Coordinates of C-alpha atoms in Angstrom, one line a residue:
Chain A
M43 CA 13.3 -6.0 31.2
S44 CA 11.8 -9.2 29.9
K45 CA 13.4 -12.6 29.5
Q46 CA 14.2 -12.3 25.9
D47 CA 16.4 -9.2 26.7
W48 CA 19.0 -11.2 28.7
F49 CA 21.4 -10.7 25.8
L50 CA 21.6 -7.0 26.6
I51 CA 23.4 -7.6 29.9
P52 CA 26.6 -9.2 28.6
I53 CA 26.7 -6.7 25.7
F54 CA 26.4 -3.8 28.2
L55 CA 29.2 -5.3 30.3
I56 CA 31.5 -5.7 27.3
L57 CA 30.8 -2.1 26.4
C58 CA 31.7 -1.0 29.9
L59 CA 35.0 -2.9 29.6
V60 CA 36.1 -1.5 26.2
P61 CA 38.4 1.2 27.7
L62 CA 40.2 -1.4 29.8
S63 CA 41.5 -2.9 26.6
G64 CA 43.9 0.1 26.7
S65 CA 43.3 0.6 23.0
R66 CA 42.6 4.1 21.9
F67 CA 41.5 2.8 18.6
Y68 CA 38.7 0.6 20.1
V69 CA 37.5 3.4 22.4
F70 CA 37.3 5.7 19.4
L71 CA 35.5 3.1 17.3
A72 CA 33.1 2.2 20.1
T73 CA 32.2 5.8 20.7
D74 CA 31.5 6.3 17.0
I75 CA 29.4 3.2 16.9
L76 CA 27.3 4.2 19.9
I77 CA 26.6 7.6 18.5
F78 CA 25.5 6.2 15.1
A79 CA 23.5 3.4 16.8
L80 CA 21.4 6.1 18.5
F81 CA 21.1 8.0 15.2
A82 CA 20.0 4.9 13.3
V83 CA 17.5 3.8 16.0
S84 CA 16.0 7.3 15.9
L85 CA 15.7 7.1 12.1
N86 CA 14.2 3.6 12.5
L87 CA 11.3 5.0 14.6
L88 CA 10.2 6.5 11.3
L89 CA 11.4 3.9 8.8
G90 CA 10.8 0.6 10.5
Y91 CA 8.0 1.5 12.9
T92 CA 6.0 4.2 11.1
G93 CA 6.8 3.2 7.5
L94 CA 8.1 6.6 6.5
V95 CA 11.3 6.9 4.5
S96 CA 13.1 10.0 5.6
F97 CA 15.9 10.7 3.1
G98 CA 17.1 13.8 4.9
H99 CA 17.7 12.7 8.5
A100 CA 21.2 14.1 8.5
A101 CA 19.5 17.5 8.8
Y102 CA 18.5 16.8 12.5
F103 CA 21.8 15.2 13.3
G104 CA 23.6 18.2 11.9
I105 CA 21.3 20.7 13.6
G106 CA 22.0 19.0 16.9
A107 CA 25.8 19.1 16.3
Y108 CA 25.8 22.8 15.3
A109 CA 23.3 23.8 18.0
C110 CA 25.3 22.2 20.8
A111 CA 28.7 23.5 19.6
L112 CA 27.4 27.0 18.9
L113 CA 25.6 27.3 22.2
M114 CA 28.8 26.3 24.1
R115 CA 31.2 28.4 22.1
K116 CA 29.3 31.4 21.0
A117 CA 26.8 31.8 23.9
S118 CA 29.0 30.2 26.6
I119 CA 26.2 28.1 27.8
V120 CA 27.2 25.1 29.9
F121 CA 27.4 21.8 28.3
P122 CA 24.4 20.0 29.9
V123 CA 22.1 22.8 28.9
S124 CA 23.5 23.1 25.4
F125 CA 23.2 19.4 25.0
V126 CA 19.5 19.2 25.9
A127 CA 18.8 22.4 23.9
A128 CA 20.4 20.7 20.9
G129 CA 17.8 17.9 21.1
L130 CA 15.1 20.5 21.4
F131 CA 16.4 22.3 18.3
G132 CA 16.3 19.1 16.4
A133 CA 12.7 18.5 17.6
L134 CA 11.7 22.0 16.5
A135 CA 13.2 21.5 13.1
A136 CA 11.4 18.2 12.8
L137 CA 8.2 19.9 13.8
I138 CA 8.5 22.5 11.1
I139 CA 9.8 20.2 8.3
G140 CA 7.5 17.3 9.4
F141 CA 4.5 19.6 9.3
F142 CA 4.9 19.8 5.5
C143 CA 6.3 16.4 4.8
V144 CA 3.5 14.3 6.5
R145 CA 1.1 15.9 4.0
L146 CA 2.7 13.9 1.3
T147 CA 3.1 10.1 1.0
K148 CA 5.6 7.6 -0.1
I149 CA 8.2 8.8 -2.7
Y150 CA 7.0 12.4 -2.4
F151 CA 7.5 12.3 1.3
A152 CA 11.0 11.0 0.9
M153 CA 11.9 13.6 -1.7
L154 CA 10.5 16.4 0.4
T155 CA 12.6 15.3 3.4
L156 CA 15.6 15.3 1.1
A157 CA 14.8 18.8 -0.2
F158 CA 14.5 20.2 3.3
S159 CA 17.7 18.7 4.4
Q160 CA 19.5 20.2 1.4
I161 CA 18.1 23.6 2.4
V162 CA 19.5 23.1 5.9
W163 CA 22.8 22.0 4.5
A164 CA 22.9 25.0 2.2
A165 CA 22.3 27.3 5.1
A166 CA 25.1 25.7 7.1
F167 CA 27.4 25.9 4.1
K168 CA 26.8 29.5 3.3
W169 CA 26.2 31.1 6.7
N170 CA 29.9 31.8 7.3
S171 CA 29.6 34.2 10.2
L172 CA 27.6 31.6 12.3
T173 CA 28.7 28.2 11.2
G174 CA 32.1 28.8 9.6
G175 CA 30.7 27.7 6.3
D176 CA 32.8 25.4 4.2
T177 CA 35.7 25.2 6.6
G178 CA 33.3 24.1 9.4
F179 CA 33.1 25.0 13.0
I180 CA 36.4 24.0 14.5
G181 CA 37.5 23.8 18.0
V182 CA 34.5 22.5 19.9
P183 CA 36.0 21.5 23.3
F184 CA 35.2 18.6 25.4
P185 CA 33.5 19.8 28.6
Q186 CA 36.1 19.9 31.3
Y187 CA 34.8 17.0 33.3
L188 CA 34.7 14.8 30.2
D189 CA 38.1 15.8 29.0
S190 CA 39.5 12.4 28.0
K191 CA 38.5 9.9 25.3
T192 CA 37.6 7.4 28.0
R193 CA 35.4 9.7 30.0
Y194 CA 33.7 10.9 26.9
Y195 CA 33.2 7.3 26.0
Y196 CA 31.4 6.5 29.3
F197 CA 29.4 9.6 28.9
T198 CA 28.3 8.6 25.4
L199 CA 27.5 5.1 26.6
A200 CA 25.3 6.4 29.4
V201 CA 23.4 8.8 27.1
V202 CA 22.9 6.3 24.4
V203 CA 21.7 3.6 26.8
V204 CA 19.2 6.0 28.4
C205 CA 18.0 7.2 25.0
L206 CA 17.6 3.7 23.7
F207 CA 15.7 2.7 26.8
I208 CA 13.3 5.6 26.3
I209 CA 12.8 4.9 22.6
R210 CA 12.2 1.3 23.4
K211 CA 9.5 2.2 25.9
V212 CA 7.9 4.4 23.3
V213 CA 7.8 1.7 20.6
N214 CA 6.4 -0.8 23.1
S215 CA 3.7 1.6 24.2
P216 CA 0.2 2.1 22.7
F217 CA 1.6 5.0 20.7
G218 CA 4.2 2.7 19.2
R219 CA 1.6 0.1 18.4
I220 CA -0.4 2.7 16.5
L221 CA 2.7 3.7 14.6
T222 CA 3.0 0.1 13.4
T223 CA -0.6 0.0 12.3
I224 CA 0.2 3.2 10.3
R225 CA 3.1 1.4 8.7
E226 CA 1.0 -1.6 7.9
N227 CA -2.0 0.2 6.6
S228 CA -2.3 3.9 7.1
E229 CA -5.7 4.0 5.4
R230 CA -7.2 1.5 7.8
T231 CA -5.6 3.2 10.7
E232 CA -7.5 6.4 9.8
F233 CA -10.7 4.3 9.9
I234 CA -10.1 3.1 13.5
G235 CA -10.3 6.7 14.5
I236 CA -6.6 7.8 14.4
N237 CA -5.4 11.1 13.1
V238 CA -2.7 9.5 11.1
K239 CA -0.9 12.7 10.0
F240 CA -0.7 13.9 13.6
F241 CA 0.8 10.6 14.8
Q242 CA 3.3 10.7 12.0
L243 CA 4.3 14.2 12.9
V244 CA 4.8 13.3 16.6
A245 CA 7.0 10.3 15.5
F246 CA 8.9 12.7 13.3
I247 CA 9.5 15.1 16.2
I248 CA 10.6 12.3 18.6
S249 CA 13.0 11.0 15.9
G250 CA 14.3 14.5 15.3
F251 CA 15.0 15.0 19.0
F252 CA 17.1 11.9 19.4
S253 CA 18.8 12.3 16.1
A254 CA 19.9 15.8 17.2
L255 CA 21.2 14.4 20.5
A256 CA 23.3 11.9 18.5
G257 CA 24.6 14.8 16.4
A258 CA 25.5 16.8 19.5
L259 CA 27.4 13.9 20.9
F260 CA 29.2 13.5 17.5
G261 CA 30.1 17.2 17.2
I262 CA 31.9 17.2 20.5
F263 CA 33.5 13.8 19.9
N264 CA 34.8 15.2 16.6
H265 CA 35.9 18.5 18.2
S266 CA 34.3 20.2 15.2
V267 CA 31.2 20.4 13.0
F268 CA 31.2 20.4 9.2
P269 CA 28.4 21.0 6.7
D270 CA 29.1 17.5 5.6
F271 CA 27.3 16.2 8.7
L272 CA 24.0 17.3 7.1
F273 CA 24.8 16.7 3.4
W274 CA 22.7 14.0 1.7
P275 CA 25.3 11.2 1.7
A276 CA 25.2 11.3 5.5
S277 CA 21.4 10.8 5.3
A278 CA 22.0 7.8 2.9
E279 CA 24.6 6.3 5.2
V280 CA 22.3 6.1 8.2
L281 CA 19.5 4.7 6.0
I282 CA 22.0 2.0 4.9
M283 CA 22.9 1.2 8.5
T284 CA 19.3 0.8 9.4
I285 CA 18.3 -1.4 6.4
L286 CA 21.5 -3.4 6.7
G287 CA 21.0 -4.2 10.3
G288 CA 17.3 -4.8 10.0
M289 CA 14.5 -2.2 10.2
Y290 CA 11.9 -4.6 11.6
S291 CA 13.8 -5.2 14.8
F292 CA 14.6 -2.6 17.5
F293 CA 18.3 -3.4 17.7
G294 CA 18.7 -4.0 14.0
P295 CA 19.9 -0.5 13.4
V296 CA 22.4 -0.8 16.2
V297 CA 23.9 -3.9 14.5
G298 CA 23.9 -2.1 11.2
A299 CA 25.8 0.9 12.6
A300 CA 28.4 -1.4 14.2
V301 CA 28.9 -3.4 11.0
V302 CA 29.1 -0.4 8.7
L303 CA 31.5 1.5 10.9
F304 CA 33.7 -1.4 11.7
L305 CA 33.9 -2.5 8.0
R306 CA 34.6 1.1 6.9
M307 CA 37.4 1.3 9.4
Q308 CA 38.9 -1.9 8.2
I309 CA 38.3 -1.6 4.5
T310 CA 39.5 2.0 4.1
S311 CA 42.9 1.0 5.3
Y312 CA 43.2 -1.4 2.3
T313 CA 41.4 0.4 -0.4
Q314 CA 39.8 3.7 -1.3
Y315 CA 36.8 2.0 -2.9
W316 CA 34.8 1.6 0.3
P317 CA 31.6 3.1 -1.2
L318 CA 31.9 0.5 -3.9
I319 CA 32.1 -2.3 -1.4
L320 CA 29.4 -0.9 0.7
G321 CA 27.2 -0.7 -2.4
M322 CA 27.8 -4.4 -3.2
I323 CA 27.1 -5.5 0.4
L324 CA 23.9 -3.6 0.3
A325 CA 22.8 -5.1 -3.1
V326 CA 23.4 -8.6 -1.9
L327 CA 21.6 -7.9 1.3
L328 CA 18.5 -6.5 -0.4
F329 CA 18.2 -9.5 -2.7
F330 CA 18.9 -12.3 -0.3
F331 CA 18.3 -10.9 3.2
P332 CA 15.5 -8.3 3.0
G333 CA 15.0 -8.3 6.7
G334 CA 18.6 -7.2 7.2
I335 CA 21.2 -9.0 9.4
V336 CA 19.0 -9.2 12.5
G337 CA 15.9 -10.3 10.5
F338 CA 18.0 -13.1 8.9
L339 CA 19.3 -14.2 12.3
Q340 CA 15.8 -14.1 13.8
N341 CA 14.5 -16.3 11.0
R342 CA 17.3 -18.8 11.5
L343 CA 16.6 -18.9 15.2
T344 CA 12.9 -19.5 14.7
L345 CA 13.7 -22.3 12.3
L346 CA 16.1 -23.9 14.8
R347 CA 13.5 -23.7 17.5
G348 CA 10.9 -25.1 15.3
N349 CA 13.0 -28.1 14.4
R350 CA 13.6 -29.1 18.0
Chain B
M25 CA -33.0 8.9 11.8
I26 CA -29.4 7.9 12.6
L27 CA -28.0 8.5 9.2
T28 CA -29.4 10.9 6.5
V29 CA -27.8 11.3 3.1
E30 CA -29.1 14.1 1.0
N31 CA -28.5 14.5 -2.7
L32 CA -25.0 13.0 -2.8
K33 CA -23.0 13.8 -6.0
K34 CA -19.6 12.8 -7.1
S35 CA -17.8 12.7 -10.4
F36 CA -14.3 11.5 -11.4
D37 CA -12.8 13.3 -14.4
G38 CA -16.2 14.0 -15.9
F39 CA -17.6 10.6 -15.2
V40 CA -20.6 10.9 -12.9
A41 CA -20.3 8.1 -10.4
V42 CA -22.9 9.2 -7.9
N43 CA -25.7 11.4 -9.1
G44 CA -28.1 12.8 -6.5
V45 CA -28.5 9.9 -4.1
S46 CA -30.6 10.5 -1.0
F47 CA -31.8 8.1 1.7
S48 CA -32.0 7.8 5.4
I49 CA -31.7 4.9 7.8
E50 CA -33.3 4.4 11.2
K51 CA -31.5 3.3 14.3
G52 CA -31.2 -0.5 14.4
E53 CA -32.1 -1.1 10.8
L54 CA -30.4 -3.7 8.6
C55 CA -30.1 -2.1 5.2
S56 CA -28.3 -3.1 2.0
I57 CA -27.4 -1.3 -1.1
I58 CA -27.4 -3.4 -4.3
G59 CA -26.8 -2.6 -7.9
P60 CA -24.8 -3.8 -10.8
N61 CA -21.0 -3.3 -11.0
G62 CA -20.2 0.4 -11.4
A63 CA -23.5 1.5 -9.9
G64 CA -21.7 3.6 -7.4
K65 CA -22.2 1.5 -4.2
T66 CA -18.6 1.7 -3.0
T67 CA -18.4 5.4 -3.9
V68 CA -21.5 6.1 -1.8
F69 CA -19.7 4.4 1.1
N70 CA -16.6 6.4 0.5
L71 CA -18.5 9.6 0.5
I72 CA -20.4 8.9 3.7
T73 CA -17.3 7.8 5.6
G74 CA -15.1 10.7 4.6
Y75 CA -12.8 8.6 2.4
L76 CA -13.5 10.8 -0.6
P77 CA -14.6 14.5 -0.6
L78 CA -18.0 14.9 -2.2
D79 CA -19.0 17.4 -4.9
E80 CA -22.4 18.2 -3.6
G81 CA -24.9 17.0 -0.9
R82 CA -25.0 16.6 2.8
V83 CA -24.5 13.7 5.3
I84 CA -26.1 14.0 8.7
F85 CA -25.1 11.4 11.3
N86 CA -26.8 11.3 14.7
G87 CA -27.8 14.9 14.2
V88 CA -24.3 16.1 13.3
D89 CA -23.3 17.4 9.9
I90 CA -20.3 15.2 8.9
T91 CA -20.2 16.2 5.3
H92 CA -16.8 17.8 5.4
M93 CA -15.2 15.9 8.3
R94 CA -12.1 13.8 8.0
A95 CA -12.4 10.1 8.2
Y96 CA -10.9 9.7 11.7
Q97 CA -13.3 12.3 13.1
I98 CA -16.3 10.5 11.6
C99 CA -15.0 7.3 13.1
R100 CA -14.8 8.9 16.6
L101 CA -18.5 9.8 16.3
G102 CA -19.3 6.1 16.1
M103 CA -19.4 5.1 12.4
R104 CA -17.2 2.3 11.3
R105 CA -16.7 0.6 8.0
S106 CA -15.0 -2.4 6.5
F107 CA -13.5 -2.5 3.0
Q108 CA -14.3 -4.5 -0.1
R109 CA -10.7 -5.6 -0.5
T110 CA -9.5 -6.9 2.9
N111 CA -8.0 -4.2 4.9
I112 CA -6.1 -5.4 8.0
F113 CA -2.6 -4.8 9.4
P114 CA -0.9 -7.9 7.8
R115 CA 2.4 -8.0 9.7
L116 CA 0.7 -7.7 13.1
T117 CA -0.9 -10.6 14.9
V118 CA -4.7 -11.1 15.0
F119 CA -4.6 -10.1 18.6
E120 CA -2.7 -6.9 17.9
N121 CA -5.0 -5.9 15.0
V122 CA -8.1 -5.9 17.3
Q123 CA -6.2 -4.5 20.2
A124 CA -5.0 -1.5 18.1
A125 CA -8.6 -0.7 17.3
L126 CA -9.5 -0.8 21.0
L127 CA -6.6 1.5 21.9
A128 CA -7.8 4.0 19.4
Y129 CA -11.4 3.8 20.5
R130 CA -10.7 4.0 24.2
G131 CA -8.5 7.0 23.8
K132 CA -5.3 5.1 24.9
S133 CA -3.4 5.6 21.6
F134 CA -1.5 8.7 22.7
N135 CA 0.2 7.0 25.6
F136 CA 4.0 6.7 25.4
F137 CA 5.1 4.7 28.3
T138 CA 2.6 2.0 29.3
P139 CA 3.7 -1.4 28.0
V140 CA 1.1 -2.1 25.3
E141 CA 0.9 -5.8 25.9
T142 CA -0.8 -5.2 29.2
L143 CA -3.8 -3.3 27.8
F144 CA -7.3 -4.6 27.0
R145 CA -6.3 -8.3 26.9
E146 CA -9.7 -9.6 28.0
E147 CA -11.7 -7.2 25.8
T148 CA -9.6 -8.2 22.8
E149 CA -10.0 -11.9 23.5
A150 CA -13.7 -11.4 23.9
I151 CA -14.0 -9.7 20.5
L152 CA -11.9 -12.4 18.9
G153 CA -14.3 -14.9 20.4
R154 CA -17.3 -13.2 19.0
V155 CA -15.9 -13.2 15.5
G156 CA -14.7 -16.8 15.8
L157 CA -11.0 -16.1 15.8
Q158 CA -10.2 -17.0 19.4
D159 CA -7.9 -19.9 18.3
H160 CA -5.9 -17.7 16.0
S161 CA -5.0 -14.9 18.4
N162 CA -1.2 -15.2 17.9
A163 CA -1.2 -15.9 14.1
M164 CA 0.2 -13.3 11.8
S165 CA -3.0 -11.8 10.3
G166 CA -1.5 -11.6 6.8
S167 CA -1.1 -15.4 6.7
L168 CA -4.8 -16.1 7.6
S169 CA -7.2 -17.5 5.1
Y170 CA -9.3 -15.0 3.2
G171 CA -12.4 -15.8 5.2
F172 CA -10.6 -15.4 8.5
Q173 CA -9.2 -12.1 7.3
K174 CA -12.7 -10.9 6.6
Q175 CA -13.8 -12.0 10.0
L176 CA -10.8 -10.1 11.5
E177 CA -11.9 -7.0 9.7
L178 CA -15.3 -7.3 11.2
G179 CA -13.6 -7.7 14.6
I180 CA -11.6 -4.5 14.1
A181 CA -14.8 -2.7 13.1
L182 CA -16.6 -4.0 16.2
A183 CA -13.9 -3.2 18.6
S184 CA -15.1 0.4 18.8
E185 CA -18.7 -0.5 19.6
P186 CA -20.0 1.5 16.6
D187 CA -23.5 2.9 16.3
V188 CA -23.5 2.4 12.6
L189 CA -21.4 -0.1 10.7
L190 CA -20.9 0.1 6.9
L191 CA -19.8 -3.2 5.4
D192 CA -18.6 -3.1 1.8
E193 CA -19.1 -6.6 0.3
P194 CA -18.4 -8.5 3.6
T195 CA -18.5 -11.8 1.8
A196 CA -16.7 -10.9 -1.5
G197 CA -14.5 -13.7 -2.6
M198 CA -15.7 -16.2 0.0
S199 CA -16.8 -19.7 -0.6
T200 CA -20.5 -20.5 -0.2
E201 CA -19.9 -22.0 3.3
E202 CA -17.8 -19.1 4.4
T203 CA -20.5 -16.7 3.1
S204 CA -23.3 -18.3 5.0
A205 CA -21.2 -18.5 8.2
T206 CA -20.2 -14.9 7.9
I207 CA -23.7 -13.7 7.2
E208 CA -25.1 -15.6 10.2
L209 CA -22.3 -14.0 12.3
I210 CA -23.1 -10.5 11.1
G211 CA -26.8 -10.9 11.6
R212 CA -26.3 -12.3 15.1
I213 CA -23.9 -9.5 16.2
A214 CA -26.2 -6.8 14.7
H215 CA -29.1 -8.1 16.7
E216 CA -27.2 -8.5 20.0
K217 CA -25.6 -5.1 19.8
G218 CA -28.5 -3.2 18.3
L219 CA -26.3 -2.1 15.5
T220 CA -27.4 -0.1 12.5
L221 CA -26.0 -1.9 9.5
L222 CA -25.6 -0.7 6.0
F223 CA -23.9 -3.1 3.6
T224 CA -23.3 -3.7 -0.1
E225 CA -23.4 -7.2 -1.4
H226 CA -23.3 -8.9 -4.8
D227 CA -24.8 -12.2 -3.5
M228 CA -28.5 -11.8 -4.0
E229 CA -29.4 -14.7 -1.6
V230 CA -27.5 -13.0 1.2
V231 CA -29.1 -9.6 0.5
F232 CA -32.6 -11.0 0.6
S233 CA -32.0 -13.2 3.6
I234 CA -30.8 -10.6 6.1
S235 CA -31.9 -7.1 4.8
E236 CA -34.9 -5.4 6.3
R237 CA -34.7 -2.8 3.6
I238 CA -32.9 -2.7 0.2
L239 CA -31.8 0.4 -1.7
V240 CA -31.2 -0.2 -5.4
L241 CA -28.6 1.9 -7.3
H242 CA -28.1 2.1 -11.0
Q243 CA -25.7 4.3 -12.8
G244 CA -25.2 6.5 -9.8
Q245 CA -28.9 7.0 -9.1
M246 CA -31.2 5.3 -6.7
I247 CA -34.0 3.7 -8.7
T248 CA -36.0 2.3 -5.8
E249 CA -36.0 1.2 -2.2
G250 CA -38.2 -1.0 -0.1
S251 CA -38.5 -4.4 1.6
P252 CA -36.9 -7.4 0.0
D253 CA -40.3 -8.5 -1.4
E254 CA -41.0 -5.1 -2.9
V255 CA -37.6 -4.9 -4.5
R256 CA -37.8 -8.5 -5.8
T257 CA -41.0 -7.8 -7.6
N258 CA -40.2 -4.3 -8.8
P259 CA -40.1 -4.4 -12.6
D260 CA -37.4 -1.7 -12.9
V261 CA -35.1 -3.6 -10.6
Q262 CA -35.7 -6.8 -12.6
K263 CA -34.9 -5.0 -15.8
V264 CA -31.6 -3.3 -14.8
Y265 CA -30.3 -5.7 -12.3
L266 CA -31.7 -9.1 -11.8
G267 CA -32.3 -9.6 -15.5
E268 CA -28.9 -8.6 -16.4
A269 CA -27.1 -10.6 -13.7
R270 CA -28.9 -13.8 -14.1

C-alpha cells in the first residue's frame, strides 16, 4: 500500500463499524453498496481501463446470481464452492461472448454486448423449469454460518475488499498498463507488438468473473434471483454508477455506486420519479464534470496543491 | 536482403493505389520513398507492416514470408513503424509511453501482479535520453508540443530495438529547426544502432541529405530508384515530381 492510499484505512474502519450503529437500514444499504461497488469496478476494468463500452454487463452479474443460487438449491453444493463456481460461470460466459465482441469496435462492440445480454436475459426469462422464469428463483437461503444480516455484511465486506485488492493489483501490473495503451490508441498498441484482441478478451474474462461474484453475493443477499438482474436497465445502471463516480480513477465506480444507491434510497421515499432525477444528475455531470465525481475532486485537489 | 517487396498491389473501391511495386533493402541501408501526394507511399507502408491486407504480391522480411501476418506478429519479428499523424498514448505520461513499448517487447506484458512502476525504469530513461525527452519524463504526452510528440513516437519505435524501422513522414508539420534536429537525431541513432531505415518524406532537402538510396513512386508505380544524385538528375523524376512541386 502506497502513501496516497492512506485514505483507505479510515474508510475500511468505518465500514467495519457500520453494524455497530444498530441500524438494520444502514447495514442493508452498506451491503448493497459494497456489492455494486465490486460490480462497477469490474465493469470499469473494461470501460475506464481498456476503453471498451460494455452495454450488457448485467448478463455476467445475473449469470453469477443464478449460478450460485441454482448450484446451492438444485445441486446441493456447499456455498463456498457454488460461490467460486459462479465466478467461473461468469468468466466462461465472458469468454464465449467476448470472443465475438472483441472482433468489433466502438458502437458495434457495445451493441453486440447488449444483444448477447438480451439473449441471456431471454433464456432466464423463458427457462421456467430451471430459473423459475418470470416469477424468479425464490428462496435462496443464506448459508447457515452467515445467517444474519450482520454476518452477511461482514462476509460481503471481506469478499469485496479482497476482490478490489486483486483487481487493483491487476490494473497496476504490466497487463493493466497495456490495457490503458489499448484504451488510448489500440492501433498503436498493435504496432508495439501486442495482440490487442487477445488482451481485450482477457480483460473481458476477468471482468466477467468479478461481475459474476458480485451477482452471486447479490442473489443471496436478496434471497432470490430475478430475470430483471440481467435485463438491460441493470446494465445501464452500473454504467451510470461508473461514469458518475469517475471511470478514470480506480475508486471512482465505488463512489458512483455509493452515491446512486444512497440517492435512490432517499429519493424513492419522496417521489416515484427517481429515473427522471437520475437522468438529470447524469446530464449535468456529463456536461460539467466529464471526469465524474472523483475526477472533479482530483482536479480540485491538484489545483489546490498547485496554488500553495 | 533484409526486406524484399515483390509486386505489391492494392486498390480501394476500384482506385488502384499501389500497382506492382517491387524493391528490396539491404541490412543497414538508409532508404527513402518519395513521390507526390497520392503516389501511394503510405499505402506501401501500410501493406508492408500488416496494417492493410494486400491484394497481390509478397513481402519477405529476414527470410520470413510476412505477407499475411497480423501487425503485432510482424512487430515481434523486429519491424517497427511510426505514423504520419502522430500516434502516441496521449493520456499516459512520456515515461509510460516508452515503458509500455518495452513491456511489450521484452515479453512482460502478460504479467498480472508485478507493480508496473518498478519495471524497466533505467532502460526507459535511457531511451528518453536518446530521443531528447529526458526532461519531460512525467509530462502527459498529449500535452507535449508537436515536435516532442514526434520524438516520443520515435522513442516508442526504438524501445523494441527493431531491425527495420519504417518512418512515415517523421518531420511532417515540424518547423525548419525541429526538422533538422529530428533528422540529425534519426541519422545518428540509425548509425549507432545499425538500423535499417525506410522512410517517406515530403521535404526534399531532408531526403537528399540523409538517404543512401531513394525510391520514387508515382501513381502507385515505382518509376526509378537510385542514389540521391541519380534521382536528382533523372528526367522522369524531374518531370513528375520535382517540376510539379517547385
